[in-house]
Short mmCIF file of N, CA and C in Angstrom, two decimals:
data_model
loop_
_atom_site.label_atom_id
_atom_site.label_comp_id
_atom_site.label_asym_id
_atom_site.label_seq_id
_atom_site.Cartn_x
_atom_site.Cartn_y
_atom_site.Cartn_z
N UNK A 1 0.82 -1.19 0.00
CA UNK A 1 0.00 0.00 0.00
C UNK A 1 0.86 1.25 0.00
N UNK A 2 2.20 0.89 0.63
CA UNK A 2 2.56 2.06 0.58
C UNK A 2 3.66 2.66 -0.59
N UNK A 3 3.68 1.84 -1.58
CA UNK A 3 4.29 2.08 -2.95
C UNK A 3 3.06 2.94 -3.53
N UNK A 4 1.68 2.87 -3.33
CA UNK A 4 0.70 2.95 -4.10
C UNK A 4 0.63 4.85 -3.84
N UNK A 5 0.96 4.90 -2.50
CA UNK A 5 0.42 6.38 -2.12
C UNK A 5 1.80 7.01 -1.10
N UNK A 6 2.75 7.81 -1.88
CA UNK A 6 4.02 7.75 -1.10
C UNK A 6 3.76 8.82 0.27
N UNK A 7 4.34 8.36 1.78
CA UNK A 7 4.10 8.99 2.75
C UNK A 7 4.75 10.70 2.61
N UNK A 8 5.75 10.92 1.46
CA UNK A 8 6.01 12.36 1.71
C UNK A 8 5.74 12.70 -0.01
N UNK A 9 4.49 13.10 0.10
CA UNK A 9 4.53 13.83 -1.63
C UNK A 9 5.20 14.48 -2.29
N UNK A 10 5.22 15.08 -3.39
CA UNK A 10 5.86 15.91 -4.30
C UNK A 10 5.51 17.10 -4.06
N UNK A 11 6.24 18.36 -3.76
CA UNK A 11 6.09 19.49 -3.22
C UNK A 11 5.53 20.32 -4.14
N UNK A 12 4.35 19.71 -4.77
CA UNK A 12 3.89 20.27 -5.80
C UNK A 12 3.01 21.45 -6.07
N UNK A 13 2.27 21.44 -4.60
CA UNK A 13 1.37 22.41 -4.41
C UNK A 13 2.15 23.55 -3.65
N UNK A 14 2.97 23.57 -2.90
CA UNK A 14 3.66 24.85 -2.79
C UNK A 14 4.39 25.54 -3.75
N UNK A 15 5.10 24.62 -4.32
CA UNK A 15 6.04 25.53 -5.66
C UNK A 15 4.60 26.28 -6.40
N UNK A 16 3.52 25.57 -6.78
CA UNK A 16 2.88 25.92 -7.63
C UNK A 16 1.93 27.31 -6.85
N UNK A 17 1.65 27.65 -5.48
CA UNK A 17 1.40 28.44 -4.92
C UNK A 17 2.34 29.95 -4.89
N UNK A 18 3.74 28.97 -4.83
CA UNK A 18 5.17 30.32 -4.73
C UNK A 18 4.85 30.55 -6.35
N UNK A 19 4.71 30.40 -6.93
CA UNK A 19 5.13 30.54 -8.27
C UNK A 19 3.77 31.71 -8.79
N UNK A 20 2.74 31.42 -8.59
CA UNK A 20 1.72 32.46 -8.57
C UNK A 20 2.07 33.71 -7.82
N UNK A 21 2.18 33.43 -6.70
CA UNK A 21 2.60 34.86 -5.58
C UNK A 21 3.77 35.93 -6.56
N UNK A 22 4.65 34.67 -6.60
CA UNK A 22 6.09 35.51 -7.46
C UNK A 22 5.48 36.31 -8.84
N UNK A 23 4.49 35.92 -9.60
CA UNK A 23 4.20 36.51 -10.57
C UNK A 23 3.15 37.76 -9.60
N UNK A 24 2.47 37.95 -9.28
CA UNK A 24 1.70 38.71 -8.86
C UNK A 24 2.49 39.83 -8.34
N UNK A 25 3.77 39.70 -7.59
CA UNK A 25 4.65 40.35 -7.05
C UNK A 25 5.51 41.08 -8.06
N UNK A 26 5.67 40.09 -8.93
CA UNK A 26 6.12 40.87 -10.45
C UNK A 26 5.55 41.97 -10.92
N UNK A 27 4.31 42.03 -10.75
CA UNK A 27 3.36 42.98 -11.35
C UNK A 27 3.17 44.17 -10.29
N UNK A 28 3.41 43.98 -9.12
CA UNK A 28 3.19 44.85 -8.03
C UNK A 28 4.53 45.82 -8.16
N UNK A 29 5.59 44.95 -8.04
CA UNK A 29 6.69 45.57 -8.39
C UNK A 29 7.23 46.37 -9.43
N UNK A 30 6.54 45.95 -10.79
CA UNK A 30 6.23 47.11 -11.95
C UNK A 30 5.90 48.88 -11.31
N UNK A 31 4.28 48.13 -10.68
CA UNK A 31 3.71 49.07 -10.35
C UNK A 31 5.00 49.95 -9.31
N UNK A 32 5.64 49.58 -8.16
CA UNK A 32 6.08 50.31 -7.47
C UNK A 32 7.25 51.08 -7.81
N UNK A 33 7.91 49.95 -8.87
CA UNK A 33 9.34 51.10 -9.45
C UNK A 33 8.72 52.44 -10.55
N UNK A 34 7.52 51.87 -11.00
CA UNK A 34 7.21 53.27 -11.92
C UNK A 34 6.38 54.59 -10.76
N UNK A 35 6.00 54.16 -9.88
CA UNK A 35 5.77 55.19 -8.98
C UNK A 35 6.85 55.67 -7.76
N UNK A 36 7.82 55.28 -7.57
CA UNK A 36 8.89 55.96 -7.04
C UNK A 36 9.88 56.51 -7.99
N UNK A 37 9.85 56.29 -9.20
CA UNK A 37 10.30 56.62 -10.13
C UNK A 37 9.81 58.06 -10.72
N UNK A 38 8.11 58.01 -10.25
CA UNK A 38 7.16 58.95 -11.30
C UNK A 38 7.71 60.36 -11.56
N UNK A 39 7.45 61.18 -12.30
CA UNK A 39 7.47 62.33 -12.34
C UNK A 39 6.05 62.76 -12.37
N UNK A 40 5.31 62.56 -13.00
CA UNK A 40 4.20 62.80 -13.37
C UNK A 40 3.26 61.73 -13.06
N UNK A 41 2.31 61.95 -12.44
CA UNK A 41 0.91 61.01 -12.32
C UNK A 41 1.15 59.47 -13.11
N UNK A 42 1.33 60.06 -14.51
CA UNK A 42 0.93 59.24 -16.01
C UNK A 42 1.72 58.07 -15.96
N UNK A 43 1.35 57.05 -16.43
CA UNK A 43 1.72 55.72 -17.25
C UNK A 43 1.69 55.99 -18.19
N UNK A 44 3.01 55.43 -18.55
CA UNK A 44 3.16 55.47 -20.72
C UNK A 44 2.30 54.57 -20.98
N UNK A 45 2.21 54.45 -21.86
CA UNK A 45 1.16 53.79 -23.13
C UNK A 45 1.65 52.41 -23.23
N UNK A 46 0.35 51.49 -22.69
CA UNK A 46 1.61 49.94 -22.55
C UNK A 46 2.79 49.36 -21.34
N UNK A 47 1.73 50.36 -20.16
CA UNK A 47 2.88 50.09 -19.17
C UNK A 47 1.53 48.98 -18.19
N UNK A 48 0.23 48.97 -18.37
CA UNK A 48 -0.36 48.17 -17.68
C UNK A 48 -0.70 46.52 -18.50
N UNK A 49 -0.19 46.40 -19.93
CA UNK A 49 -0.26 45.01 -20.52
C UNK A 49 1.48 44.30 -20.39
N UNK A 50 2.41 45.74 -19.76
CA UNK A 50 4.10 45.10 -19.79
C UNK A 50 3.73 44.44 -18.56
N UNK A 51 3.08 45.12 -17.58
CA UNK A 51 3.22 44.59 -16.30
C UNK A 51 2.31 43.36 -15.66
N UNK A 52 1.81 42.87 -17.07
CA UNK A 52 0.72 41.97 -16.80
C UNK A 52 1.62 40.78 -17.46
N UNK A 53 1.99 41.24 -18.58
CA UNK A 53 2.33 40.16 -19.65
C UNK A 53 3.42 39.47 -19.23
N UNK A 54 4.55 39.81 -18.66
CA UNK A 54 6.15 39.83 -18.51
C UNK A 54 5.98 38.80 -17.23
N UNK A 55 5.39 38.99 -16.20
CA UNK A 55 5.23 37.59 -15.38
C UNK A 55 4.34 36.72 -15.78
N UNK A 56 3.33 36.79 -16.73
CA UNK A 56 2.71 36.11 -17.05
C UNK A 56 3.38 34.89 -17.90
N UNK A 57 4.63 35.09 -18.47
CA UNK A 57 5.39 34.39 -19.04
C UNK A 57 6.29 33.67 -17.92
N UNK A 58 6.53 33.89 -16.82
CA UNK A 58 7.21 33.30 -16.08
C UNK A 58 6.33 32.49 -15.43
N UNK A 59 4.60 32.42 -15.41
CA UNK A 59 4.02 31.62 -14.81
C UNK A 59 3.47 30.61 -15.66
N UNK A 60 3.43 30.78 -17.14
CA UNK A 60 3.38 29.58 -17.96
C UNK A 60 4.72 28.34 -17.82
N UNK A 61 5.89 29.57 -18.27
CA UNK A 61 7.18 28.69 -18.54
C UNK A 61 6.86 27.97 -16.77
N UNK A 62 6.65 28.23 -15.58
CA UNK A 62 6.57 27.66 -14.70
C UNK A 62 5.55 26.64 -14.35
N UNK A 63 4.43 26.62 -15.04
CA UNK A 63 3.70 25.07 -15.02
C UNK A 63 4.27 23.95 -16.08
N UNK A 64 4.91 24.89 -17.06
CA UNK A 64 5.54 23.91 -17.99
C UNK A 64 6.54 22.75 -17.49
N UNK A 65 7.64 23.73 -16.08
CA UNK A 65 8.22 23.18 -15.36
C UNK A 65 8.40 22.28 -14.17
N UNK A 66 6.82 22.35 -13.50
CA UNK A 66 6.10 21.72 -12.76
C UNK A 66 5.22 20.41 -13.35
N UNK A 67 5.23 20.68 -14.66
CA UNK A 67 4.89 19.25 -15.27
C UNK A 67 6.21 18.72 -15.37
N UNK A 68 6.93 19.38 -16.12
CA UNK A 68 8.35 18.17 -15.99
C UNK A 68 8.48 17.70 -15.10
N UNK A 69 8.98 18.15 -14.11
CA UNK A 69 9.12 18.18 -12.24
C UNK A 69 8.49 16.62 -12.01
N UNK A 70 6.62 16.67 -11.90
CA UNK A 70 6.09 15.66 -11.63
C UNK A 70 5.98 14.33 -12.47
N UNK A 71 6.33 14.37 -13.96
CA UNK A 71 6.68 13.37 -14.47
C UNK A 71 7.96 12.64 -14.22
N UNK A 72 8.78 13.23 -13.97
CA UNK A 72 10.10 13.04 -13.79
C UNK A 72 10.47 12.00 -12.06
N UNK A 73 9.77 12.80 -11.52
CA UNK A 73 9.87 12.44 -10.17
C UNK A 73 8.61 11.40 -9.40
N UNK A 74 7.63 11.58 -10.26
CA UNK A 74 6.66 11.10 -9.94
C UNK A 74 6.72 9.27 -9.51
N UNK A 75 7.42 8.71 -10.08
CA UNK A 75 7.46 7.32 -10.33
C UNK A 75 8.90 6.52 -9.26
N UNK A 76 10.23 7.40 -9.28
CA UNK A 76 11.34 7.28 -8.95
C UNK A 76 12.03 8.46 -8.16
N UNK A 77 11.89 8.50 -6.81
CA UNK A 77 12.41 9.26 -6.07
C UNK A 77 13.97 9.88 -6.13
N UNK A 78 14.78 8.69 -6.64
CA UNK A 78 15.90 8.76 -6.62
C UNK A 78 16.00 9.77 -8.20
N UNK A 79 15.32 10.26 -8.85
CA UNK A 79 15.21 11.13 -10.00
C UNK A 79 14.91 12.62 -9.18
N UNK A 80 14.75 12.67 -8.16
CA UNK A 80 14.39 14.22 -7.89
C UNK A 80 15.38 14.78 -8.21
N UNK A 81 16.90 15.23 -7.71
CA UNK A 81 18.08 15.78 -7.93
C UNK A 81 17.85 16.19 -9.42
N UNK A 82 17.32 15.30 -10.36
CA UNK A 82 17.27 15.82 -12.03
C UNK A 82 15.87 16.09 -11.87
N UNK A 83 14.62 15.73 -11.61
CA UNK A 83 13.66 16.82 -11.82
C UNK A 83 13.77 18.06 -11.52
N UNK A 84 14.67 18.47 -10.15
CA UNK A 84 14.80 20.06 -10.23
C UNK A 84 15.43 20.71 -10.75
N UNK A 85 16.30 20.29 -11.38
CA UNK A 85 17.23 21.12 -12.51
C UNK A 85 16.61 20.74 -13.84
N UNK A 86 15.45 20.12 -14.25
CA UNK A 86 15.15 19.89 -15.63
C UNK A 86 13.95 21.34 -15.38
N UNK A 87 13.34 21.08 -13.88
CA UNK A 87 11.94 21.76 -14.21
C UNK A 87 12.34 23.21 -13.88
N UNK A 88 13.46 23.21 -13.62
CA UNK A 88 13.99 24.91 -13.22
C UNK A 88 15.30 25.11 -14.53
N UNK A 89 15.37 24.52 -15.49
CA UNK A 89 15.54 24.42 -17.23
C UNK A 89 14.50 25.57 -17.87
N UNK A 90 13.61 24.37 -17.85
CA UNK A 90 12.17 24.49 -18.45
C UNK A 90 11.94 25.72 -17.75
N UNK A 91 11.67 26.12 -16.81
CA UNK A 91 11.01 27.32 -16.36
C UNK A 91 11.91 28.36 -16.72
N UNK A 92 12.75 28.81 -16.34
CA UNK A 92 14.47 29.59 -17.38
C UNK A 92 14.27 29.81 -18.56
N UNK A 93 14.41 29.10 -18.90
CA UNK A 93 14.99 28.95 -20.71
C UNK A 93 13.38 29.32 -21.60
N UNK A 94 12.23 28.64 -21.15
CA UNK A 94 11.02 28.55 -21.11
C UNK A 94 10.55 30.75 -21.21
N UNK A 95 10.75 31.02 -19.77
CA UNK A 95 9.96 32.40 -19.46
C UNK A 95 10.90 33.26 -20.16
N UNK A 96 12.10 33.17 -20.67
CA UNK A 96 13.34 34.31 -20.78
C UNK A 96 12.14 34.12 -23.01
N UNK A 97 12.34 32.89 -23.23
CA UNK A 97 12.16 32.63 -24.91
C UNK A 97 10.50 33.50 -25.01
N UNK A 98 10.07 33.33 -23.98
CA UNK A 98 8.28 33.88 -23.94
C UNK A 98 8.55 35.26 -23.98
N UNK A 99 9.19 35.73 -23.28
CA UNK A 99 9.32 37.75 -22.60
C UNK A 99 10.08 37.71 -24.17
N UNK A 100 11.07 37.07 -24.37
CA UNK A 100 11.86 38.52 -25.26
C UNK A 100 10.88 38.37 -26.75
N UNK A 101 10.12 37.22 -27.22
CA UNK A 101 9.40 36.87 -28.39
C UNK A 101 8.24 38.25 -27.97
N UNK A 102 7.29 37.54 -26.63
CA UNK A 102 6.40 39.17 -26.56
C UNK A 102 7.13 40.45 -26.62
N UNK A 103 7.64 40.84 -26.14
CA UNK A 103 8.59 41.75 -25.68
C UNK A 103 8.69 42.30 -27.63
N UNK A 104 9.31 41.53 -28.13
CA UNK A 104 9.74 41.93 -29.74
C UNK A 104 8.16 42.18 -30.31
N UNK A 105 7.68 40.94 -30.27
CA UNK A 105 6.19 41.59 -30.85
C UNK A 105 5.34 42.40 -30.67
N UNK A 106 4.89 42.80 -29.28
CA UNK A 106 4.73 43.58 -28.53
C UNK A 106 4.98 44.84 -28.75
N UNK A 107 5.87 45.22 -28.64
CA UNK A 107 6.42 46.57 -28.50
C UNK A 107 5.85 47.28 -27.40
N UNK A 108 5.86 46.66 -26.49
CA UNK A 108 6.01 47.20 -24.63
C UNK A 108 7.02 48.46 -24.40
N UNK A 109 6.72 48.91 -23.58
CA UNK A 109 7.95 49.63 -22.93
C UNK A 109 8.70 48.67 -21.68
N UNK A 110 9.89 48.91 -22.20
CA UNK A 110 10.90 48.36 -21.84
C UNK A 110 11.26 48.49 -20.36
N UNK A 111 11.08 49.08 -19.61
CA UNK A 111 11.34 49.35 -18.32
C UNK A 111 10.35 48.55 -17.49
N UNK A 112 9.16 48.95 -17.68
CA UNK A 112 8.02 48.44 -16.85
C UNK A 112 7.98 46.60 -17.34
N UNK A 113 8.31 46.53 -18.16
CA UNK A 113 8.46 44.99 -18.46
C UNK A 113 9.20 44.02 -18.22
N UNK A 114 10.45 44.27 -18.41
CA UNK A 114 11.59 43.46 -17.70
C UNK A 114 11.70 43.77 -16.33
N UNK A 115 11.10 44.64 -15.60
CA UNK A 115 11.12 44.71 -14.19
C UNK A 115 10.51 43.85 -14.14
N UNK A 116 9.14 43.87 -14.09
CA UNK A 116 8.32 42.40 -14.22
C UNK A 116 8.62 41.49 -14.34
N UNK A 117 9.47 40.85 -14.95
CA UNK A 117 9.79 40.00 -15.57
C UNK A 117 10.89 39.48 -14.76
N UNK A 118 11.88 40.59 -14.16
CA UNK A 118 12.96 40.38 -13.36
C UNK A 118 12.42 39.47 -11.87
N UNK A 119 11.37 40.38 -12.18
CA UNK A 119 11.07 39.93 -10.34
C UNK A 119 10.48 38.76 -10.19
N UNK A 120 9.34 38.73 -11.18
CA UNK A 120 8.81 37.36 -10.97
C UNK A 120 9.79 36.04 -11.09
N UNK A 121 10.86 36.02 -12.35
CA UNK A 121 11.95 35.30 -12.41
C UNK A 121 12.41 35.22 -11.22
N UNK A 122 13.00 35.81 -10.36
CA UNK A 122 13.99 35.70 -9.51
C UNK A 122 13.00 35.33 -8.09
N UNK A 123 12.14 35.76 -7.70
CA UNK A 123 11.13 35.58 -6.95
C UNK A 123 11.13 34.21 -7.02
N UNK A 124 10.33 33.23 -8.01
CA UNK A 124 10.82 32.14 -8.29
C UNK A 124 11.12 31.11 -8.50
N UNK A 125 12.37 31.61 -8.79
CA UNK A 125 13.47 31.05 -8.42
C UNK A 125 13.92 30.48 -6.91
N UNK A 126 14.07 31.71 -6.03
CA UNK A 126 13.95 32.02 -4.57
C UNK A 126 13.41 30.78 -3.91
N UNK A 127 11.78 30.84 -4.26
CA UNK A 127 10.92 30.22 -3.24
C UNK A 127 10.88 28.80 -3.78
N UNK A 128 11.12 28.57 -5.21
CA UNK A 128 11.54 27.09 -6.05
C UNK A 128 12.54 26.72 -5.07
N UNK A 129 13.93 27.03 -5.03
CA UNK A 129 15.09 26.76 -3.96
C UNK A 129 14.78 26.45 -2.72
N UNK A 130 13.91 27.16 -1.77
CA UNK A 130 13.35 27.49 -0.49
C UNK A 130 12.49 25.76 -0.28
N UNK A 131 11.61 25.69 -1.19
CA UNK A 131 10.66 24.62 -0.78
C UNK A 131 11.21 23.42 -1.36
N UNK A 132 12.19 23.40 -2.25
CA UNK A 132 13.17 22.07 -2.73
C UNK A 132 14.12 21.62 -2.02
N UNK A 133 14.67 22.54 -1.50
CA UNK A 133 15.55 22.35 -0.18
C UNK A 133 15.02 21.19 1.04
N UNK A 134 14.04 22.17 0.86
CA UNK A 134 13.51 21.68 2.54
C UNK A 134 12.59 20.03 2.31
N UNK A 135 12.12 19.89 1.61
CA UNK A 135 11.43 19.23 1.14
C UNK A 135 12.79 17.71 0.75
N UNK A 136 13.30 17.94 -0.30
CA UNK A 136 14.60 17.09 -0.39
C UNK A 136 15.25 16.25 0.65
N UNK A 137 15.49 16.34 1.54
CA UNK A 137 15.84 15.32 2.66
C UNK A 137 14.88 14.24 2.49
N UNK A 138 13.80 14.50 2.93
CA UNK A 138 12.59 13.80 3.37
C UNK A 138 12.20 12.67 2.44
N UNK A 139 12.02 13.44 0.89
CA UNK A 139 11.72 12.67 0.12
C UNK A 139 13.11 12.00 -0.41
N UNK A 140 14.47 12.25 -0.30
CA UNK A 140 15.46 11.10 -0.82
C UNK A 140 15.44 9.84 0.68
N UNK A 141 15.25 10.38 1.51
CA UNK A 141 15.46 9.27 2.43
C UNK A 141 14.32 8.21 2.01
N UNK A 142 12.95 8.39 2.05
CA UNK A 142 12.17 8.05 1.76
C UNK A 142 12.15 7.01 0.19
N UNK A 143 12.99 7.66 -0.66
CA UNK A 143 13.76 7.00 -1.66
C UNK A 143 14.76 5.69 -1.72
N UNK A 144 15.65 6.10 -0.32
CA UNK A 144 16.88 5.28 0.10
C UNK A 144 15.82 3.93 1.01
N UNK A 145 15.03 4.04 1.64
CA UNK A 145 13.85 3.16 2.13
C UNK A 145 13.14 2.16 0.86
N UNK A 146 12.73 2.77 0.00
CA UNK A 146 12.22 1.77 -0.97
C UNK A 146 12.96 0.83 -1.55
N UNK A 147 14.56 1.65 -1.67
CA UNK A 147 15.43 0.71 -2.63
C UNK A 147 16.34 -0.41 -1.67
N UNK A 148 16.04 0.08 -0.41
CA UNK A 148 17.07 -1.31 0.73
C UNK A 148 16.23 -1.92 0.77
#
């Protein structure tokens, strides 16, 4: 029974919780560098679809990476060490190819966008590290148990 339903799951629902927050924070953070920044009241033209769009790409490329993640790991514990560097690949390589393709098509303003984009990336990143960390012990031991 207990192959069927493993006692320490895949930390799937927090990354996927951090990973929303981090984009939302992306967008907040738009908002706050263009208002300590402001001179004037005004938003340029295209500063409320940069600050929408630019994490919005970091939260696709990031389920993209959370599917790798759980295929990868899902079956063979001793595969986590490479699900987190495949699904933090995929999420990288993934959100950077999304921003600069919108970004070119687009024609955003450039400031308010890659801030966005910065933060939610690195944000993360952050809390990806934070809950893989912690989480990792538990589930390789738990790994080292199935295979003795």
């Amino acid at each position: 029974m207990s192959m069927l339903v493993p006692r320490n799951p895949l930390p799937v629902q927090p990354l996927a919780v951090a990973l929303v927050a981090s984009c939302l924070l992306g967008t907040v953070a738009a908002f706050a560098f263009r208002l300590a920044g402001a001179v004037s009241g005004e938003f340029e033209p295209g500063f409320l679809t940069a600050a929408l769009v630019a994490p919005l790409c970091v939260l696709l490329a990031g389920v993209a990476g959370l599917y790798v993640f759980v295929n990868l790991a899902r079956h063979d514990r001793r595969r986590l060490p490479a699900a987190v560097m495949a699904s933090s690949g995929v999420r990288l390589f993934g959100s950077v190819a999304m921003a600069y393709g919108l970004y070119a098509a687009m024609a955003l303003p450039k400031g308010p966008f890659w801030q966005a984009f910065l933060v939610a990336g690195v944000l993360a990143l952050v809390v990806e590290t934070i809950v893989v960390t912690r989480a990792l012990p538990a589930l390789m031991a738990q790994s080292g148990e199935a295979t003795s």
